[in-house]
PDB file of C-alpha atoms in Angstrom:
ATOM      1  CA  UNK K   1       0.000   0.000   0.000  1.00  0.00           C
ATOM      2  CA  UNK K   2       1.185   3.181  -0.645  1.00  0.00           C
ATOM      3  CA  UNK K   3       1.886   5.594   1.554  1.00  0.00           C
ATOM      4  CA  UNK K   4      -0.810   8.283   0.457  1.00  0.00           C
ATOM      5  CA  UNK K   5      -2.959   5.511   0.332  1.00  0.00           C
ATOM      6  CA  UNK K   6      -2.258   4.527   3.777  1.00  0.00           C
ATOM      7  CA  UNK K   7      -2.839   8.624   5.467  1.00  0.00           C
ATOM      8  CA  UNK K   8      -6.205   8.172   3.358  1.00  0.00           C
ATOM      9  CA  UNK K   9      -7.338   5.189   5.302  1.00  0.00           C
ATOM     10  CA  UNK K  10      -6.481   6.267   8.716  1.00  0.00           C
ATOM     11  CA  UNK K  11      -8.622   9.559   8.093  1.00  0.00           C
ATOM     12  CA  UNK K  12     -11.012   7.988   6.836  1.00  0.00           C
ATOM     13  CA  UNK K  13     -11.447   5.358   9.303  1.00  0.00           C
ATOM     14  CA  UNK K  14     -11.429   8.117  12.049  1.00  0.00           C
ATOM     15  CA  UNK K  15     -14.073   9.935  10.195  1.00  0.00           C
ATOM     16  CA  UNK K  16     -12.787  13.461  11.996  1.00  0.00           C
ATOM     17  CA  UNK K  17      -9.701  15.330  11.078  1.00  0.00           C
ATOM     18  CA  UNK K  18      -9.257  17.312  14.064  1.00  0.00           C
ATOM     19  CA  UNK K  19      -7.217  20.883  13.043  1.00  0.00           C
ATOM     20  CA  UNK K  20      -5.538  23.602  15.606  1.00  0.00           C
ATOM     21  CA  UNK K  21      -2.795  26.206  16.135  1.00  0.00           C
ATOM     22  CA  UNK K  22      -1.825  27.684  19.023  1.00  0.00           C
ATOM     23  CA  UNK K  23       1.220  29.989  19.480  1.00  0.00           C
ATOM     24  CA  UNK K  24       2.116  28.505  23.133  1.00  0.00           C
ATOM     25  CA  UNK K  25       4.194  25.053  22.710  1.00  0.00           C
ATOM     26  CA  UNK K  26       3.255  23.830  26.093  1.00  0.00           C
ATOM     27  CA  UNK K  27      -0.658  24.228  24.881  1.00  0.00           C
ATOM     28  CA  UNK K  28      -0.044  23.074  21.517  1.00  0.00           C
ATOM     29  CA  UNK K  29       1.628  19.831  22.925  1.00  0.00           C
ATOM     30  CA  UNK K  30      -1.206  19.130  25.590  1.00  0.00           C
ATOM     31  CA  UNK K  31      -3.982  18.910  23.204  1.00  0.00           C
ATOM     32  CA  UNK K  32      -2.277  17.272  21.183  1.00  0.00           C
ATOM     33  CA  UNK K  33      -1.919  14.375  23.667  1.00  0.00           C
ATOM     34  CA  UNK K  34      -5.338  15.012  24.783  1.00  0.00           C
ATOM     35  CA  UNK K  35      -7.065  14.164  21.275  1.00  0.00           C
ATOM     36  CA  UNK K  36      -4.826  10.923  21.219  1.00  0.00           C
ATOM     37  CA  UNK K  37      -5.988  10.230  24.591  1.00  0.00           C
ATOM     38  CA  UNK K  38      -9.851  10.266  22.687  1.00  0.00           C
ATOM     39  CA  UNK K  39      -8.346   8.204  20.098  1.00  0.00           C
ATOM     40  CA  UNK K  40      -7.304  10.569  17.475  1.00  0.00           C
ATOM     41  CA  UNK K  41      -4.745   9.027  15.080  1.00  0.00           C
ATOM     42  CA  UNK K  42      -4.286  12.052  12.568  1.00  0.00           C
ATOM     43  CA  UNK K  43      -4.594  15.866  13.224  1.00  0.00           C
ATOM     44  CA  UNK K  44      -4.260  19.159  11.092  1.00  0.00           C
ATOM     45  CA  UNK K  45      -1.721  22.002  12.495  1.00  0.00           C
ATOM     46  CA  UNK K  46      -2.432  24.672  11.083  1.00  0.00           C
ATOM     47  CA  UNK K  47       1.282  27.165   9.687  1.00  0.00           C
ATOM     48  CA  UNK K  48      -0.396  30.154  10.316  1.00  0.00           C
ATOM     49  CA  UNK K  49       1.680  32.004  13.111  1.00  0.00           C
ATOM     50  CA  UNK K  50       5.618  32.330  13.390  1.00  0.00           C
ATOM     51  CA  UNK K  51       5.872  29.673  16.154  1.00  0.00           C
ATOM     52  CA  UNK K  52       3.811  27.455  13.848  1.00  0.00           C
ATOM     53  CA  UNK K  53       7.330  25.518  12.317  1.00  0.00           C
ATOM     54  CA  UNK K  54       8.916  25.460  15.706  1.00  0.00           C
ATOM     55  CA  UNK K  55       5.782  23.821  17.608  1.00  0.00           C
ATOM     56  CA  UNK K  56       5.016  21.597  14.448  1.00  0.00           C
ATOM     57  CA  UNK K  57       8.933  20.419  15.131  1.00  0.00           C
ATOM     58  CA  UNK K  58       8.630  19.794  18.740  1.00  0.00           C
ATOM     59  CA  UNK K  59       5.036  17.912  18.161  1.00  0.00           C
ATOM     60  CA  UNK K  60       6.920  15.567  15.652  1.00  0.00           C
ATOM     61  CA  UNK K  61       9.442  14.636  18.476  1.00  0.00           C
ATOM     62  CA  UNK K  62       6.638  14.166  21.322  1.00  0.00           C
ATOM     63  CA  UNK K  63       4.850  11.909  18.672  1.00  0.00           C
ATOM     64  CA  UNK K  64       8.302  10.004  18.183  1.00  0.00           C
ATOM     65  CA  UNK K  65       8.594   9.177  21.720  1.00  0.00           C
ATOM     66  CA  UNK K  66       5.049   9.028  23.512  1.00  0.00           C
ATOM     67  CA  UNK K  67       2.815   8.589  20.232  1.00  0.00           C
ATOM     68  CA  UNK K  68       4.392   6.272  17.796  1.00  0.00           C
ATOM     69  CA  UNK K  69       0.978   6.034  15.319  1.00  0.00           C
ATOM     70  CA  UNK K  70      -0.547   9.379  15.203  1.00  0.00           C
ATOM     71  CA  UNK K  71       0.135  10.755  12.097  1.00  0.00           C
ATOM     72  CA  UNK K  72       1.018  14.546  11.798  1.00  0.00           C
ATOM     73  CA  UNK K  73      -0.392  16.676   9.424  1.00  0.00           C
ATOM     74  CA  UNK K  74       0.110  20.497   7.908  1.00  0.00           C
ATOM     75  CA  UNK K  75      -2.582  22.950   6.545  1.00  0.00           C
ATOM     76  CA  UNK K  76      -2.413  26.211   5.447  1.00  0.00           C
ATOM     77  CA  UNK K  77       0.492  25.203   3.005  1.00  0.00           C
ATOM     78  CA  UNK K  78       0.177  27.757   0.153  1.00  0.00           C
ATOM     79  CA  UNK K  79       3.676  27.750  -1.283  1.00  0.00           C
ATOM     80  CA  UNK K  80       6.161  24.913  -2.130  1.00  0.00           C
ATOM     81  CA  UNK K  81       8.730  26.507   0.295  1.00  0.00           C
ATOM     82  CA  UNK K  82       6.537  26.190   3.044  1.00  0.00           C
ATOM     83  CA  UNK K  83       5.845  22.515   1.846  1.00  0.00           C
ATOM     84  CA  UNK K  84       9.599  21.961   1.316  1.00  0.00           C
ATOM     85  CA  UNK K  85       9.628  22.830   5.495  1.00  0.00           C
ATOM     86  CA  UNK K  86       7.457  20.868   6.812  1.00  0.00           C
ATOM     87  CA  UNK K  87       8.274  18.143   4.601  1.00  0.00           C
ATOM     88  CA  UNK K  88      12.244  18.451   5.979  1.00  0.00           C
ATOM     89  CA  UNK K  89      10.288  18.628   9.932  1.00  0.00           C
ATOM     90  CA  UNK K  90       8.533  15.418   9.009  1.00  0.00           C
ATOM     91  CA  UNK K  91       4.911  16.063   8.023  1.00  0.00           C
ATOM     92  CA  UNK K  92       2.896  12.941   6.588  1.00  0.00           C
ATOM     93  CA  UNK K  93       0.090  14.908   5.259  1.00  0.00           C
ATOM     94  CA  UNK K  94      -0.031  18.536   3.244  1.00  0.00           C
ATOM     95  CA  UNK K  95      -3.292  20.220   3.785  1.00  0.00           C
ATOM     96  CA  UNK K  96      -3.922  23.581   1.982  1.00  0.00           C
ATOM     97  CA  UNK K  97      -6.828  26.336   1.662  1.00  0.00           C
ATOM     98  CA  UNK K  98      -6.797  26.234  -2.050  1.00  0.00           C
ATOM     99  CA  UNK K  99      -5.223  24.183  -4.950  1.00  0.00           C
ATOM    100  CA  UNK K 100      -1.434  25.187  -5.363  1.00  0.00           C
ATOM    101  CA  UNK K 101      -0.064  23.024  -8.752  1.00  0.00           C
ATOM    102  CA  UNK K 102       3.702  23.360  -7.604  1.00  0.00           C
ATOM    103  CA  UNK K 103       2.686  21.928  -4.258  1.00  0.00           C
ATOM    104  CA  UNK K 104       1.054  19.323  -5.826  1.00  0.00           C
ATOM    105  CA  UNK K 105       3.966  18.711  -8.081  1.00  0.00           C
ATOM    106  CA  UNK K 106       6.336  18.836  -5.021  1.00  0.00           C
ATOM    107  CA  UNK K 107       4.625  16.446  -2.990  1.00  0.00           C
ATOM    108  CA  UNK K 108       2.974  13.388  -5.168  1.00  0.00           C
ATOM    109  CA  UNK K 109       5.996  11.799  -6.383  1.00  0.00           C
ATOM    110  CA  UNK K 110       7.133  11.989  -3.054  1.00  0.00           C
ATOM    111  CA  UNK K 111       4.183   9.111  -2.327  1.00  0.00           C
ATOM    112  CA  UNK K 112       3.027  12.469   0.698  1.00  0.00           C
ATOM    113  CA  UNK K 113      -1.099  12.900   0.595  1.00  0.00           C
ATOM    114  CA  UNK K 114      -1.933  16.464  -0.595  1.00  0.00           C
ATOM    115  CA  UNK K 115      -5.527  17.720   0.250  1.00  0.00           C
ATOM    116  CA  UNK K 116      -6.488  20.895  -1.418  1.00  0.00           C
ATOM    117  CA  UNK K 117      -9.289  22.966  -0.602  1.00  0.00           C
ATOM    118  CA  UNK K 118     -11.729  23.151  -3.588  1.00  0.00           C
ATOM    119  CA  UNK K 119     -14.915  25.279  -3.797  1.00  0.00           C
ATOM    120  CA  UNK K 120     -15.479  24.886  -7.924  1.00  0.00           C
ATOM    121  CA  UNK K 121     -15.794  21.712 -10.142  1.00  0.00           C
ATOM    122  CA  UNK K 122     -12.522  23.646 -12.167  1.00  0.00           C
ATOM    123  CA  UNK K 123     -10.702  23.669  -9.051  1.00  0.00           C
ATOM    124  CA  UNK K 124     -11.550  20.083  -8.333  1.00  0.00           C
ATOM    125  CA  UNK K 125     -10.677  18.598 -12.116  1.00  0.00           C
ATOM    126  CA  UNK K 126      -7.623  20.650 -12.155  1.00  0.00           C
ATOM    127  CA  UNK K 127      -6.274  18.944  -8.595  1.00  0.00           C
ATOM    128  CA  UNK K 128      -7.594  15.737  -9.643  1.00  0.00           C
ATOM    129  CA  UNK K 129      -5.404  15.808 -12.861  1.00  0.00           C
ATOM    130  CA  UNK K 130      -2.302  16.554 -10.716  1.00  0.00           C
ATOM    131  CA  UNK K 131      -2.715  13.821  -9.331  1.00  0.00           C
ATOM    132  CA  UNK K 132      -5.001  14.472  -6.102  1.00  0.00           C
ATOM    133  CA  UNK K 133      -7.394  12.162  -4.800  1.00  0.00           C
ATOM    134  CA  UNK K 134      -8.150  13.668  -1.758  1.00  0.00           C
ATOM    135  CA  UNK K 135      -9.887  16.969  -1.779  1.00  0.00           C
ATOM    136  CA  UNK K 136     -10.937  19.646   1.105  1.00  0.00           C
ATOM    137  CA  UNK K 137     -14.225  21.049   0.292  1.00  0.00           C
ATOM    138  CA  UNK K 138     -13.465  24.964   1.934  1.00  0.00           C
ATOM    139  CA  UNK K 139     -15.247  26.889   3.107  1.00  0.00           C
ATOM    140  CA  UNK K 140     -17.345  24.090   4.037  1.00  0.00           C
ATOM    141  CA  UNK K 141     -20.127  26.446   5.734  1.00  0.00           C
ATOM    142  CA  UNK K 142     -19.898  28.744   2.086  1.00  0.00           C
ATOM    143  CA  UNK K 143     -20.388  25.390   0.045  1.00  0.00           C
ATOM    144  CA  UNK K 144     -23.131  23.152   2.288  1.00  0.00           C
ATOM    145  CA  UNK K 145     -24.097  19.655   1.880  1.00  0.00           C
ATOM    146  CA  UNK K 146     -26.062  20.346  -1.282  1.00  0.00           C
ATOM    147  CA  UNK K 147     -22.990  21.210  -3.281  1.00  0.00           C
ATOM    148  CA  UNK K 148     -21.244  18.038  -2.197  1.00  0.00           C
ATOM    149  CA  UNK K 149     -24.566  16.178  -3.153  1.00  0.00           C
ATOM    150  CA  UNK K 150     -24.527  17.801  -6.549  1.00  0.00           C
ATOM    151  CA  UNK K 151     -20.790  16.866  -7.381  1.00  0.00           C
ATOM    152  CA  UNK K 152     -20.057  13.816  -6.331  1.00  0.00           C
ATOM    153  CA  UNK K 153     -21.362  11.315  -9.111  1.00  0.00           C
ATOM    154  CA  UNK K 154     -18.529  13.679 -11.042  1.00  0.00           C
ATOM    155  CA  UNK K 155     -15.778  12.465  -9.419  1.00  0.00           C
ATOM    156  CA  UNK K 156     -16.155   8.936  -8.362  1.00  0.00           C
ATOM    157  CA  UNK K 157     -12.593   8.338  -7.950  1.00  0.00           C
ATOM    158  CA  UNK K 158     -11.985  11.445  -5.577  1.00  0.00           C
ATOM    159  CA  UNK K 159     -12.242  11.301  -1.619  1.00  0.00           C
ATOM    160  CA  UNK K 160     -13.763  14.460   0.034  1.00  0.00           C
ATOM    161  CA  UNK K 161     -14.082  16.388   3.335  1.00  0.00           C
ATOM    162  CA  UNK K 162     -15.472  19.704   3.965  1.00  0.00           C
ATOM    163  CA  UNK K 163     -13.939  22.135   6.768  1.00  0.00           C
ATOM    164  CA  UNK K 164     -15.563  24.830   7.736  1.00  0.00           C
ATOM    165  CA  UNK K 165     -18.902  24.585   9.079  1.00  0.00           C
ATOM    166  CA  UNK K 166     -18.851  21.344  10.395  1.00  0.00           C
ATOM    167  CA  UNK K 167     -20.822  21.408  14.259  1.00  0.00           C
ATOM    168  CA  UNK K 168     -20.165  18.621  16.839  1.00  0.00           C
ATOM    169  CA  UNK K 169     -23.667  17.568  17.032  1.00  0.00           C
ATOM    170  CA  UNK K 170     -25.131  14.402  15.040  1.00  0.00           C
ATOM    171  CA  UNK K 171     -27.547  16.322  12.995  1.00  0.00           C
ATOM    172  CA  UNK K 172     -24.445  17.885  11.311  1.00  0.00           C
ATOM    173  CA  UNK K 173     -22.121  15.066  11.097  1.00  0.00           C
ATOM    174  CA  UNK K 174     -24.688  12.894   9.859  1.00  0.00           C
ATOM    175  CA  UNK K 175     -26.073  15.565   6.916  1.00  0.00           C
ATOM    176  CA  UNK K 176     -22.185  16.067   5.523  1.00  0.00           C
ATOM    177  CA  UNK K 177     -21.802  12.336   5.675  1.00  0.00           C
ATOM    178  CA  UNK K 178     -25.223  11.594   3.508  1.00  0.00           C
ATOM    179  CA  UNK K 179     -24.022  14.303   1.544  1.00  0.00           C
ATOM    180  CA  UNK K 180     -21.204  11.854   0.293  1.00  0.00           C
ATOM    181  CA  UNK K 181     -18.125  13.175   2.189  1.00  0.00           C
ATOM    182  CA  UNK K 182     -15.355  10.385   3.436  1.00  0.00           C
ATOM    183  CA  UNK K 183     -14.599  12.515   6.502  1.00  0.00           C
ATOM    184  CA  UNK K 184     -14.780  16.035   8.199  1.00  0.00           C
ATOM    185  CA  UNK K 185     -12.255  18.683   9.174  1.00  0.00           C
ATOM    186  CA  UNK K 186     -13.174  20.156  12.584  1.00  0.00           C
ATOM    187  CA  UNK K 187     -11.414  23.411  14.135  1.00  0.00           C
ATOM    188  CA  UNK K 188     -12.524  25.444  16.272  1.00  0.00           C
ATOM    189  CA  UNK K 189     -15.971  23.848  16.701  1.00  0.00           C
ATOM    190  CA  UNK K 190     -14.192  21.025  18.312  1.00  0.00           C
ATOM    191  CA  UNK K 191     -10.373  22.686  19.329  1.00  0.00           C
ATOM    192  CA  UNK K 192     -12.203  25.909  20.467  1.00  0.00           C
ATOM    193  CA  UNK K 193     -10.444  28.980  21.284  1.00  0.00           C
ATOM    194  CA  UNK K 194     -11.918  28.930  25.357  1.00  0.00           C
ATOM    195  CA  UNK K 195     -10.963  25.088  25.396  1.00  0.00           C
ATOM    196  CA  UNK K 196      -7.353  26.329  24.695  1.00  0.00           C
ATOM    197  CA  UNK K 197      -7.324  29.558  26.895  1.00  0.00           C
ATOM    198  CA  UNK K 198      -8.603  27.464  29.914  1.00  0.00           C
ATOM    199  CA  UNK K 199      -6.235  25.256  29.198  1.00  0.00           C
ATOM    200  CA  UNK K 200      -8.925  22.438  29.716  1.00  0.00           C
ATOM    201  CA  UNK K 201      -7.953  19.331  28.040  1.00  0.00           C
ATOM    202  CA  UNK K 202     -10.004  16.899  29.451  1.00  0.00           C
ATOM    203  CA  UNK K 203     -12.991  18.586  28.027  1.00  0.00           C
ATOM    204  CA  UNK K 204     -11.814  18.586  24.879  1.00  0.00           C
ATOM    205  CA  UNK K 205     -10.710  14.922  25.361  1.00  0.00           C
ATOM    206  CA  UNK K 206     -14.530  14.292  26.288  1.00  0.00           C
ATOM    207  CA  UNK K 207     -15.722  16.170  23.307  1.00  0.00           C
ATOM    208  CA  UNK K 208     -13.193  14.295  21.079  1.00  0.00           C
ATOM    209  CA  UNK K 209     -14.685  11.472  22.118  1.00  0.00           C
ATOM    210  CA  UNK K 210     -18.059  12.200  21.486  1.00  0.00           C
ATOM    211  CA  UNK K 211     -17.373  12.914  18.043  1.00  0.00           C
ATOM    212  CA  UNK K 212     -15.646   9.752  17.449  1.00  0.00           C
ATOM    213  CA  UNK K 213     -18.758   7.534  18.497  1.00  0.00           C
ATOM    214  CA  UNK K 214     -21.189   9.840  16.770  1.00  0.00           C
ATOM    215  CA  UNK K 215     -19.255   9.041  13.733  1.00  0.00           C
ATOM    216  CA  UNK K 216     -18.739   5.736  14.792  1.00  0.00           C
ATOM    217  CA  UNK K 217     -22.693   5.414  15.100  1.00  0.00           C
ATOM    218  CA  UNK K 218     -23.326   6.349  11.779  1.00  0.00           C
ATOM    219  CA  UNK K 219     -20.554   4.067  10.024  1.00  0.00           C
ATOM    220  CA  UNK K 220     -22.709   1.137  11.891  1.00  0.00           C
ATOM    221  CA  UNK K 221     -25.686   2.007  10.414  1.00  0.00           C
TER     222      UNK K 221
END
């Protein structure tokens, strides 16, 4: 099995691609043990603030030693330098807000998943011709289920998952998941903002885990 083949499995399987950033290491570190504590086996951090390389870094070494399976993913890539980075810190997944062809390039023949976000059937065909098969349906909220509904008999060879938009609850989960998406990206609905300033981590292990058997639920059904 491929590598890129192998990323796409584990997200799948989980259902939930949990995504964060948070400038403070210590805090960026905690929840990330807290979500594998729920049982969270691939997360999104998210390169948007100057610490964002250094943590990322750090997170790869914690994984090394206390986390051995959880697979470590980067969004907001929108460059190939910035890919070239994370690639050299050890990212296993490439996650970015829109379609970037030299990214695409950069990372594919390097057997490393690349999810672009897509919000247009051009955008879509264009990343699935690069080689894609794994697409981020962004803004999720913008797009709604009815867009994914509409699309997906047109690429039956692509995987999708919208971010954006996405609530904990079952009614929301559930109506994505009819829709026809594989998985769904969760960020602050799930990794909120007072979660991370009250540093409370069993909460958001609790919440994690609620997720995960909603999803679960519906893969039963």
């Amino acid at each position: 099995m491929t590598k890129i083949q192998s990323v796409t499995n584990t997200i799948i399987n989980q259902g939930v691609l949990p995504l964060y950033y948070n400038a403070d290491e210590t805090v960026t570190l905690e929840i990330l043990r807290s979500l594998y504590k729920a049982g969270i086996r691939a997360v999104e951090y998210t390169s948007r603030g100057e610490a964002a390389l250094s943590n990322f870094t750090k997170m790869v070494e914690i994984r090394n030693a206390e986390m051995p399976e959880m697979l470590l993913g980067i969004g907001t890539i929108k460059n190939v330098q910035q890919a070239e980075e994370y690639y050299k810190a050890g990212a296993d997944f490439f996650i970015s807000p829109g379609f970037v062809a030299e990214v695409a390039e950069f990372l594919i023949p390097k057997d490393l998943l690349y999810s672009p976000g897509c919000m247009t059937p051009t955008e879509i065909i264009e990343a699935e011709n690069s080689g894609v098969t794994f697409i981020k349906l962004f803004p999720g909220n913008a797009l709604g289920t009815g867009f994914m509904s509409a699309i997906k008999d047109v690429f039956p060879n692509l995987k999708f998952m919208p971010t954006g938009g996405v609530d904990t609850t079952k009614e929301s989960i559930e109506s994505w998941f009819k829709a026809g998406v594989s998985a769904v990206g969760m960020g602050s609905k799930l990794v909120s903002k007072e979660l991370m300033l009250a540093k409370d981590y069993a909460t958001l292990e609790n919440e994690t885990k609620k997720v995960l058997e909603i999803i679960q639920t519906l893969n039963n059904n």
